[in-house]
Each structure stands twice: as C-alpha cells, then as structure tokens.
PDB file of C-alpha atoms and ligand atoms in Angstrom:
ATOM      1  CA  MET P   1     166.203 148.466  89.923  1.00 38.00           C
ATOM      2  CA  ASP P   2     167.268 146.059  91.692  1.00 41.00           C
ATOM      3  CA  ILE P   3     164.294 145.379  94.424  1.00 43.00           C
ATOM      4  CA  LEU P   4     162.053 145.990  91.493  1.00 42.00           C
ATOM      5  CA  ILE P   5     163.370 143.332  89.684  1.00 40.00           C
ATOM      6  CA  ASN P   6     163.458 140.809  92.220  1.00 48.00           C
ATOM      7  CA  ARG P   7     160.218 141.228  92.919  1.00 49.00           C
ATOM      8  CA  ARG P   8     158.261 138.226  91.690  1.00 49.00           C
ATOM      9  CA  SER P   9     161.248 135.850  93.005  1.00 51.00           C
ATOM     10  CA  LEU P  10     160.178 137.252  96.444  1.00 55.00           C
ATOM     11  CA  ILE P  11     156.490 136.509  96.324  1.00 53.00           C
ATOM     12  CA  ALA P  12     157.598 133.260  94.909  1.00 52.00           C
ATOM     13  CA  HIS P  13     160.322 132.571  97.489  1.00 51.00           C
ATOM     14  CA  LEU P  14     158.371 133.899 100.517  1.00 54.00           C
ATOM     15  CA  GLY P  15     155.128 131.330  98.921  1.00 51.00           C
ATOM     16  CA  ALA P  16     157.510 128.587  99.608  1.00 45.00           C
ATOM     17  CA  VAL P  17     159.809 129.379 103.142  1.00 43.00           C
ATOM     18  CA  THR P  18     156.014 130.445 104.592  1.00 43.00           C
ATOM     19  CA  SER P  19     154.155 126.817 103.824  1.00 39.00           C
ATOM     20  CA  LEU P  20     157.516 126.083 105.446  1.00 35.00           C
ATOM     21  CA  LEU P  21     156.107 127.721 109.000  1.00 34.00           C
ATOM     22  CA  GLY P  22     152.901 125.992 108.869  1.00 32.00           C
ATOM     23  CA  VAL P  23     150.387 129.205 107.318  1.00 35.00           C
ATOM     24  CA  SER P  24     147.140 127.437 106.951  1.00 34.00           C
ATOM     25  CA  ASP P  25     145.142 127.864 104.425  1.00 37.00           C
ATOM     26  CA  GLY P  26     142.582 129.851 106.347  1.00 37.00           C
ATOM     27  CA  THR P  27     138.421 129.559 105.857  1.00 39.00           C
ATOM     28  CA  SER P  28     136.689 131.697 103.387  1.00 43.00           C
ATOM     29  CA  ALA P  29     135.025 134.901 104.341  1.00 51.00           C
ATOM     30  CA  PHE P  30     133.538 135.799 102.209  1.00 59.00           C
ATOM     31  CA  ALA P  31     131.279 134.813  98.560  1.00 54.00           C
ATOM     32  CA  GLY P  32     131.589 135.776  95.519  1.00 63.00           C
ATOM     33  CA  SER P  33     135.117 135.223  92.829  1.00 73.00           C
ATOM     34  CA  GLU P  34     135.879 139.164  94.779  1.00 75.00           C
ATOM     35  CA  GLY P  35     135.287 136.761  98.278  1.00 79.00           C
ATOM     36  CA  ARG P  36     138.368 134.673  97.047  1.00 83.00           C
ATOM     37  CA  GLU P  37     140.533 136.338  95.488  1.00 87.00           C
ATOM     38  CA  VAL P  38     140.796 138.975  98.347  1.00 89.00           C
ATOM     39  CA  GLU P  39     140.864 135.196 100.582  1.00 87.00           C
ATOM     40  CA  ARG P  40     144.197 134.454  98.730  1.00 89.00           C
ATOM     41  CA  LEU P  41     145.254 137.800  98.634  1.00 93.00           C
ATOM     42  CA  ILE P  42     145.134 138.039 102.695  1.00 93.00           C
ATOM     43  CA  SER P  43     146.940 134.937 103.206  1.00 92.00           C
ATOM     44  CA  ARG P  44     149.544 135.490 101.249  1.00 95.00           C
ATOM     45  CA  ILE P  45     150.373 139.312 103.129  1.00 97.00           C
ATOM     46  CA  ASP P  46     150.395 137.121 105.511  1.00 95.00           C
ATOM     47  CA  GLU P  47     152.726 135.015 104.773  1.00 96.00           C
ATOM     48  CA  VAL P  48     155.133 137.895 103.874  1.00 97.00           C
ATOM     49  CA  SER P  49     154.147 139.484 107.039  1.00 97.00           C
ATOM     50  CA  GLY P  50     154.935 136.678 109.221  1.00 95.00           C
ATOM     51  CA  ALA P  51     158.193 135.899 106.982  1.00 96.00           C
ATOM     52  CA  LEU P  52     158.469 140.345 108.724  1.00 97.00           C
ATOM     53  CA  ARG P  53     158.643 138.912 112.004  1.00 94.00           C
ATOM     54  CA  GLY P  54     159.810 136.091 111.857  1.00 93.00           C
ATOM     55  CA  GLU P  55     163.060 138.078 109.982  1.00 94.00           C
ATOM     56  CA  LEU P  56     163.113 135.696 107.836  1.00 96.00           C
ATOM     57  CA  ILE P  57     163.268 139.401 105.257  1.00 97.00           C
ATOM     58  CA  SER P  58     164.044 142.782 106.092  1.00 96.00           C
ATOM     59  CA  ILE P  59     161.259 145.690 105.923  1.00 97.00           C
ATOM     60  CA  THR P  60     162.608 146.618 102.863  1.00 97.00           C
ATOM     61  CA  ASP P  61     161.996 143.215 100.511  1.00 97.00           C
ATOM     62  CA  TRP P  62     158.287 143.317 102.842  1.00 98.00           C
ATOM     63  CA  ARG P  63     157.745 146.534 101.490  1.00 98.00           C
ATOM     64  CA  VAL P  64     157.798 145.329  97.815  1.00 97.00           C
ATOM     65  CA  GLY P  65     156.352 142.006  98.752  1.00 97.00           C
ATOM     66  CA  ILE P  66     152.926 144.039  99.786  1.00 97.00           C
ATOM     67  CA  ASP P  67     153.300 146.581  96.623  1.00 97.00           C
ATOM     68  CA  GLU P  68     153.591 143.851  94.826  1.00 97.00           C
ATOM     69  CA  LEU P  69     150.896 141.166  95.787  1.00 97.00           C
ATOM     70  CA  LEU P  70     148.197 144.350  96.411  1.00 96.00           C
ATOM     71  CA  SER P  71     148.947 145.734  93.279  1.00 95.00           C
ATOM     72  CA  ARG P  72     147.718 142.748  91.511  1.00 92.00           C
ATOM     73  CA  ILE P  73     144.339 142.837  92.525  1.00 92.00           C
ATOM     74  CA  PRO P  74     141.580 146.011  91.488  1.00 93.00           C
ATOM     75  CA  PRO P  75     141.394 148.262  94.317  1.00 94.00           C
ATOM     76  CA  GLU P  76     136.892 147.891  93.244  1.00 93.00           C
ATOM     77  CA  ASP P  77     137.598 144.084  93.547  1.00 91.00           C
ATOM     78  CA  LEU P  78     139.277 145.285  97.395  1.00 92.00           C
ATOM     79  CA  VAL P  79     136.291 146.704  97.828  1.00 92.00           C
ATOM     80  CA  ARG P  80     133.687 144.706  97.002  1.00 88.00           C
ATOM     81  CA  GLY P  81     135.420 141.470  98.862  1.00 87.00           C
ATOM     82  CA  ILE P  82     135.960 143.340 102.191  1.00 87.00           C
ATOM     83  CA  ASP P  83     132.372 143.687 102.835  1.00 83.00           C
ATOM     84  CA  PHE P  84     133.487 148.144 102.400  1.00 92.00           C
ATOM     85  CA  ASP P  85     129.620 149.421 101.970  1.00 92.00           C
ATOM     86  CA  HIS P  86     128.942 147.671 105.575  1.00 91.00           C
ATOM     87  CA  LEU P  87     131.726 149.110 107.089  1.00 93.00           C
ATOM     88  CA  ALA P  88     131.702 152.115 105.891  1.00 95.00           C
ATOM     89  CA  ARG P  89     128.377 153.092 106.357  1.00 95.00           C
ATOM     90  CA  ARG P  90     129.715 151.646 110.265  1.00 95.00           C
ATOM     91  CA  ILE P  91     132.462 153.878 110.950  1.00 96.00           C
ATOM     92  CA  GLY P  92     131.243 157.265 109.270  1.00 97.00           C
ATOM     93  CA  PHE P  93     133.695 160.312 109.304  1.00 98.00           C
ATOM     94  CA  ALA P  94     135.565 161.523 112.153  1.00 97.00           C
ATOM     95  CA  GLU P  95     134.830 165.304 112.408  1.00 95.00           C
ATOM     96  CA  LEU P  96     138.732 166.004 113.446  1.00 96.00           C
ATOM     97  CA  GLY P  97     140.873 162.930 111.963  1.00 97.00           C
ATOM     98  CA  VAL P  98     140.183 159.642 110.940  1.00 97.00           C
ATOM     99  CA  THR P  99     137.361 156.987 111.712  1.00 97.00           C
ATOM    100  CA  THR P 100     138.850 153.459 111.278  1.00 96.00           C
ATOM    101  CA  ALA P 101     137.229 149.478 111.579  1.00 94.00           C
ATOM    102  CA  PHE P 102     139.277 145.951 111.961  1.00 93.00           C
ATOM    103  CA  ILE P 103     138.962 144.040 108.916  1.00 91.00           C
ATOM    104  CA  ASP P 104     137.514 140.680 110.239  1.00 85.00           C
ATOM    105  CA  PHE P 105     138.165 138.210 107.850  1.00 81.00           C
ATOM    106  CA  GLY P 106     136.741 135.085 109.117  1.00 69.00           C
ATOM    107  CA  VAL P 107     139.834 134.364 110.983  1.00 65.00           C
ATOM    108  CA  ASN P 108     139.126 130.794 113.710  1.00 61.00           C
ATOM    109  CA  GLU P 109     140.580 131.082 117.290  1.00 60.00           C
ATOM    110  CA  LYS P 110     143.202 129.122 116.274  1.00 62.00           C
ATOM    111  CA  ARG P 111     144.952 131.576 114.031  1.00 68.00           C
ATOM    112  CA  THR P 112     145.733 135.105 113.929  1.00 84.00           C
ATOM    113  CA  LEU P 113     147.091 137.124 111.810  1.00 92.00           C
ATOM    114  CA  ASP P 114     150.489 138.594 111.419  1.00 94.00           C
ATOM    115  CA  PHE P 115     148.995 142.151 110.758  1.00 96.00           C
ATOM    116  CA  LEU P 116     145.948 143.971 111.307  1.00 95.00           C
ATOM    117  CA  PRO P 117     144.230 144.766 107.750  1.00 95.00           C
ATOM    118  CA  LYS P 118     141.849 147.925 108.981  1.00 96.00           C
ATOM    119  CA  LEU P 119     139.799 150.334 106.746  1.00 96.00           C
ATOM    120  CA  PHE P 120     140.658 154.079 106.838  1.00 97.00           C
ATOM    121  CA  ALA P 121     137.983 156.791 106.126  1.00 98.00           C
ATOM    122  CA  VAL P 122     138.855 160.319 105.878  1.00 98.00           C
ATOM    123  CA  ASP P 123     136.791 162.873 104.918  1.00 98.00           C
ATOM    124  CA  THR P 124     137.431 166.017 102.429  1.00 98.00           C
ATOM    125  CA  GLY P 125     140.506 168.378 104.424  1.00 98.00           C
ATOM    126  CA  ARG P 126     140.643 165.574 107.235  1.00 98.00           C
ATOM    127  CA  SER P 127     143.840 163.848 107.523  1.00 98.00           C
ATOM    128  CA  ILE P 128     145.859 161.550 108.900  1.00 98.00           C
ATOM    129  CA  ILE P 129     147.331 163.387 110.851  1.00 98.00           C
ATOM    130  CA  PRO P 130     151.715 164.114 110.838  1.00 98.00           C
ATOM    131  CA  HIS P 131     153.507 160.945 112.139  1.00 98.00           C
ATOM    132  CA  GLY P 132     156.245 158.636 113.189  1.00 98.00           C
ATOM    133  CA  HIS P 133     156.466 155.230 114.010  1.00 97.00           C
ATOM    134  CA  ALA P 134     158.729 152.815 115.965  1.00 96.00           C
ATOM    135  CA  ASN P 135     158.663 149.365 116.226  1.00 96.00           C
ATOM    136  CA  MET P 136     155.982 149.066 113.019  1.00 97.00           C
ATOM    137  CA  VAL P 137     155.033 148.999 109.336  1.00 98.00           C
ATOM    138  CA  SER P 138     152.353 150.022 108.113  1.00 98.00           C
ATOM    139  CA  ALA P 139     150.976 150.680 104.536  1.00 98.00           C
ATOM    140  CA  HIS P 140     148.505 151.608 102.957  1.00 98.00           C
ATOM    141  CA  LEU P 141     145.976 151.692  99.773  1.00 98.00           C
ATOM    142  CA  PRO P 142     144.186 154.460  98.405  1.00 98.00           C
ATOM    143  CA  LEU P 143     140.242 152.463  97.997  1.00 97.00           C
ATOM    144  CA  SER P 144     138.817 155.745  96.654  1.00 97.00           C
ATOM    145  CA  GLY P 145     139.123 159.354  96.834  1.00 98.00           C
ATOM    146  CA  SER P 146     142.716 161.186  96.337  1.00 98.00           C
ATOM    147  CA  PHE P 147     144.771 162.779  99.291  1.00 98.00           C
ATOM    148  CA  ARG P 148     148.133 164.656  99.420  1.00 98.00           C
ATOM    149  CA  LEU P 149     150.641 163.218 100.727  1.00 98.00           C
ATOM    150  CA  ARG P 150     154.015 163.740 102.556  1.00 98.00           C
ATOM    151  CA  GLN P 151     156.346 160.904 103.670  1.00 98.00           C
ATOM    152  CA  TYR P 152     159.757 161.725 104.917  1.00 98.00           C
ATOM    153  CA  ASP P 153     162.512 159.603 106.372  1.00 98.00           C
ATOM    154  CA  GLN P 154     163.411 159.526 110.060  1.00 98.00           C
ATOM    155  CA  LEU P 155     166.879 160.619 110.532  1.00 98.00           C
ATOM    156  CA  SER P 156     166.495 160.889 114.681  1.00 97.00           C
ATOM    157  CA  ARG P 157     164.056 161.237 117.932  1.00 96.00           C
ATOM    158  CA  ASP P 158     164.449 162.458 121.275  1.00 96.00           C
ATOM    159  CA  GLU P 159     161.570 163.254 124.059  1.00 95.00           C
ATOM    160  CA  GLN P 160     160.819 166.413 122.543  1.00 97.00           C
ATOM    161  CA  SER P 161     161.393 165.990 118.780  1.00 98.00           C
ATOM    162  CA  LEU P 162     162.118 164.689 115.403  1.00 98.00           C
ATOM    163  CA  THR P 163     164.487 165.616 112.826  1.00 98.00           C
ATOM    164  CA  ILE P 164     163.021 163.969 109.780  1.00 98.00           C
ATOM    165  CA  ARG P 165     163.613 164.424 105.565  1.00 98.00           C
ATOM    166  CA  PRO P 166     161.323 164.860 102.854  1.00 98.00           C
ATOM    167  CA  THR P 167     161.078 161.914 100.479  1.00 98.00           C
ATOM    168  CA  VAL P 168     157.255 162.234  99.274  1.00 98.00           C
ATOM    169  CA  ASP P 169     155.001 165.148  98.391  1.00 98.00           C
ATOM    170  CA  ARG P 170     152.555 163.908  96.179  1.00 98.00           C
ATOM    171  CA  THR P 171     148.894 163.019  94.830  1.00 98.00           C
ATOM    172  CA  ILE P 172     147.392 160.048  95.662  1.00 98.00           C
ATOM    173  CA  ARG P 173     144.651 157.643  94.645  1.00 98.00           C
ATOM    174  CA  SER P 174     142.818 154.489  94.174  1.00 97.00           C
ATOM    175  CA  GLY P 175     145.496 152.471  93.520  1.00 95.00           C
ATOM    176  CA  ASP P 176     148.246 154.058  93.977  1.00 97.00           C
ATOM    177  CA  LEU P 177     150.269 152.241  97.656  1.00 97.00           C
ATOM    178  CA  SER P 178     152.524 153.804  99.920  1.00 97.00           C
ATOM    179  CA  SER P 179     154.370 152.078 102.303  1.00 98.00           C
ATOM    180  CA  ILE P 180     156.667 153.197 105.809  1.00 98.00           C
ATOM    181  CA  GLY P 181     159.679 151.924 106.414  1.00 96.00           C
ATOM    182  CA  GLU P 182     161.848 151.050 109.981  1.00 94.00           C
ATOM    183  CA  ASP P 183     163.915 154.708 109.334  1.00 96.00           C
ATOM    184  CA  ASP P 184     163.294 155.137 105.170  1.00 97.00           C
ATOM    185  CA  ASP P 185     159.840 157.486 104.319  1.00 98.00           C
ATOM    186  CA  ASN P 186     158.835 156.173 108.292  1.00 98.00           C
ATOM    187  CA  VAL P 187     157.065 159.605 109.083  1.00 98.00           C
ATOM    188  CA  HIS P 188     153.750 160.095 107.008  1.00 98.00           C
ATOM    189  CA  TRP P 189     150.790 162.747 106.994  1.00 98.00           C
ATOM    190  CA  PHE P 190     147.744 162.205 104.038  1.00 98.00           C
ATOM    191  CA  ILE P 191     145.076 165.315 103.640  1.00 98.00           C
ATOM    192  CA  ALA P 192     142.271 164.065 102.203  1.00 98.00           C
ATOM    193  CA  GLU P 193     140.968 165.877  98.751  1.00 98.00           C
ATOM    194  CA  GLU P 194     137.934 164.538  98.815  1.00 98.00           C
ATOM    195  CA  PRO P 195     135.861 161.590 101.150  1.00 98.00           C
ATOM    196  CA  SER P 196     138.986 158.841 101.173  1.00 98.00           C
ATOM    197  CA  TYR P 197     139.275 155.666 101.999  1.00 98.00           C
ATOM    198  CA  THR P 198     142.334 153.698 102.442  1.00 98.00           C
ATOM    199  CA  PHE P 199     143.279 149.815 103.338  1.00 97.00           C
ATOM    200  CA  ASP P 200     146.251 149.438 105.441  1.00 97.00           C
ATOM    201  CA  VAL P 201     148.536 146.823 106.499  1.00 97.00           C
ATOM    202  CA  ILE P 202     149.929 147.420 110.126  1.00 97.00           C
ATOM    203  CA  VAL P 203     152.068 145.481 111.235  1.00 97.00           C
ATOM    204  CA  THR P 204     153.655 146.082 114.860  1.00 95.00           C
ATOM    205  CA  GLY P 205     155.665 143.995 117.079  1.00 93.00           C
ATOM    206  CA  LEU P 206     158.822 144.228 115.111  1.00 93.00           C
ATOM    207  CA  ASP P 207     161.140 143.540 118.195  1.00 89.00           C
ATOM    208  CA  GLU P 208     159.131 141.852 120.757  1.00 85.00           C
ATOM    209  CA  THR P 209     162.547 143.453 123.538  1.00 88.00           C
ATOM    210  CA  ALA P 210     160.821 146.540 122.867  1.00 88.00           C
ATOM    211  CA  ARG P 211     158.977 147.980 126.191  1.00 87.00           C
ATOM    212  CA  GLN P 212     156.130 149.299 123.264  1.00 90.00           C
ATOM    213  CA  PRO P 213     154.268 146.630 120.679  1.00 89.00           C
ATOM    214  CA  TYR P 214     154.824 149.923 119.382  1.00 94.00           C
ATOM    215  CA  ASP P 215     154.640 153.913 119.108  1.00 95.00           C
ATOM    216  CA  ILE P 216     153.715 156.941 117.121  1.00 97.00           C
ATOM    217  CA  PHE P 217     155.083 160.162 117.084  1.00 98.00           C
ATOM    218  CA  ASN P 218     152.274 162.597 116.044  1.00 98.00           C
ATOM    219  CA  LEU P 219     154.296 165.955 115.205  1.00 98.00           C
ATOM    220  CA  ASP P 220     153.464 170.213 114.916  1.00 98.00           C
ATOM    221  CA  MET P 221     154.960 170.570 111.207  1.00 98.00           C
ATOM    222  CA  GLU P 222     153.907 174.256 110.916  1.00 97.00           C
ATOM    223  CA  GLU P 223     156.325 174.352 113.525  1.00 98.00           C
ATOM    224  CA  ALA P 224     159.510 173.150 112.187  1.00 98.00           C
ATOM    225  CA  GLU P 225     162.909 174.265 111.517  1.00 98.00           C
ATOM    226  CA  ARG P 226     165.674 173.319 108.754  1.00 96.00           C
ATOM    227  CA  VAL P 227     168.756 172.040 110.484  1.00 96.00           C
ATOM    228  CA  GLU P 228     171.097 170.091 107.555  1.00 90.00           C
ATOM    229  CA  GLY P 229     170.668 170.502 104.151  1.00 94.00           C
ATOM    230  CA  ASP P 230     166.893 170.030 103.800  1.00 95.00           C
ATOM    231  CA  ALA P 231     166.295 167.993 106.708  1.00 98.00           C
ATOM    232  CA  LEU P 232     163.988 169.321 109.591  1.00 98.00           C
ATOM    233  CA  HIS P 233     163.681 169.477 113.226  1.00 98.00           C
ATOM    234  CA  VAL P 234     159.695 168.682 114.109  1.00 98.00           C
ATOM    235  CA  PRO P 235     158.586 169.281 117.770  1.00 98.00           C
ATOM    236  CA  ARG P 236     156.489 166.660 118.695  1.00 98.00           C
ATOM    237  CA  LEU P 237     152.636 166.642 120.282  1.00 98.00           C
ATOM    238  CA  THR P 238     150.004 164.764 122.475  1.00 97.00           C
ATOM    239  CA  VAL P 239     147.556 163.342 120.182  1.00 96.00           C
ATOM    240  CA  SER P 240     144.781 165.394 121.212  1.00 96.00           C
ATOM    241  CA  GLU P 241     146.922 168.765 119.884  1.00 97.00           C
ATOM    242  CA  ALA P 242     147.855 167.760 117.113  1.00 97.00           C
ATOM    243  CA  LEU P 243     144.232 166.782 115.845  1.00 97.00           C
ATOM    244  CA  THR P 244     143.151 170.104 117.083  1.00 96.00           C
ATOM    245  CA  LYS P 245     145.764 171.390 114.690  1.00 97.00           C
ATOM    246  CA  TYR P 246     146.212 168.966 111.984  1.00 97.00           C
ATOM    247  CA  GLY P 247     143.098 166.757 111.562  1.00 96.00           C
TER     248      GLY P 247
HETATM  249 FE1  FE2 T   1     150.880 155.885 111.104  1.00 83.04          FE
END
C-alpha cells in the first residue's frame, strides 16, 4: 500500500516543512530518559498536527504520521513519560462513560500545542459511547487494558441521524493505535473489557470557517436500521441519553 511505503518519507518531509514554520523544541517537562523521549514525540506530533491545521498535509497523511510516530515508542515508556500514576489517581473511573485528564507537557505561554493531549480512563464494561465527529480528528493509543473497538465510515448526516458503514470490529490492547478520518472511520465506539486507559491526540478546528470548533454526534446503535448494502441509518442521542444507554 502506497501509504505504508511512504510513511518514512512523510515523516522526514514533515520535519523539514514544519521546521520552516518555526515550531520550537519547547521545554522539558519530565525528567529521565522516558521524559526526553516523550518530549521529542510530543514535539513531532505537534509538527504533524500543525501541518494538518495549516493544510500542508491531508487527514490521511496525519493519520499515517501519528501512527508512525506512536509506533516508535513503547507504550510503557509513554506511561512513565506522562506521569501516568499521578493522573490516573487523580481522575479515577466514572460510573458511566469515561474520565479524562488534559496532559500538561509544560508548554509555556509563548507556545501552545496544535493538538490536545489527553488521558482517558474507562472501567470494565464502561465505554467511550458511539459517536461521530465533524471538524476534528483524533487518535487513540491504549496504554493498558483492552477494548472492543468498532468504527464506521460516516456516509451522511442530518439533524436527527447519521448514515454509517462498519469498517472495524476488533479487540485492541496496549499499543494498538486507532484514529478517525474526516469521513473514513469517523465514528468510533470503545467498550472496555478491563480497566483501561488511552492516550489521545485530538485536533479540532480543522475548518476555521465552521460555526463550531468541532461537533460530536452520539448514536443509538441499538436502533440502527440497515439501509443499502451494509450501511446503517442510526438515530442521534443527546449526551445524557447516550451515556445512560451506552456509557
Ligand atoms: Fe471521538
């Protein structure tokens, strides 16, 4: 597949492109070898995300680039580098759905990241409720535990529903990255099979002319109706409805 063959050249190219944009190295937020490794990783994720926001690369390129970057670091090093124990203790688990924490990489007031780094905690049987997106992309790396992950292409959308097509249904564990595209794999649904955590890379505001920096559409998968082929027509839910039913 061309995309896979071109990964290395994409990342090398981005390094060259984004250095021209004046992306700085930031300051070290964490001590030790994992801290420095994570700092380099965050800087590269920031470059790739900045290139996406600057329309220098496509969403497909961004997904490939994030996959490549996160595959370079063992998840256990990332766990140590983000001060995981402290964050996990602080947020605990939710009775429904997830708890999340912004991960502060020590970026100073002169520079903000072009992506939002977050930790998600999901207890056994709880879920990141099924939802689609607009005007944003995200990537999710399980750090521990396991999930049943389902993803769907978003084919169309109206005020009441989304029409989607299944693309992924598998178990993911530590190191198994998943990401969403603008339409491809845009809908996702994670059910934790044990106490689980993910490291998330989120980029919002892809279209600066859009009314909102991003939008999320929660879905009532139990009420999905098959339409053409394997496509599904799925009603939308409010957050509280979706959490009660799927969280
Ligand atoms: Fe999402």
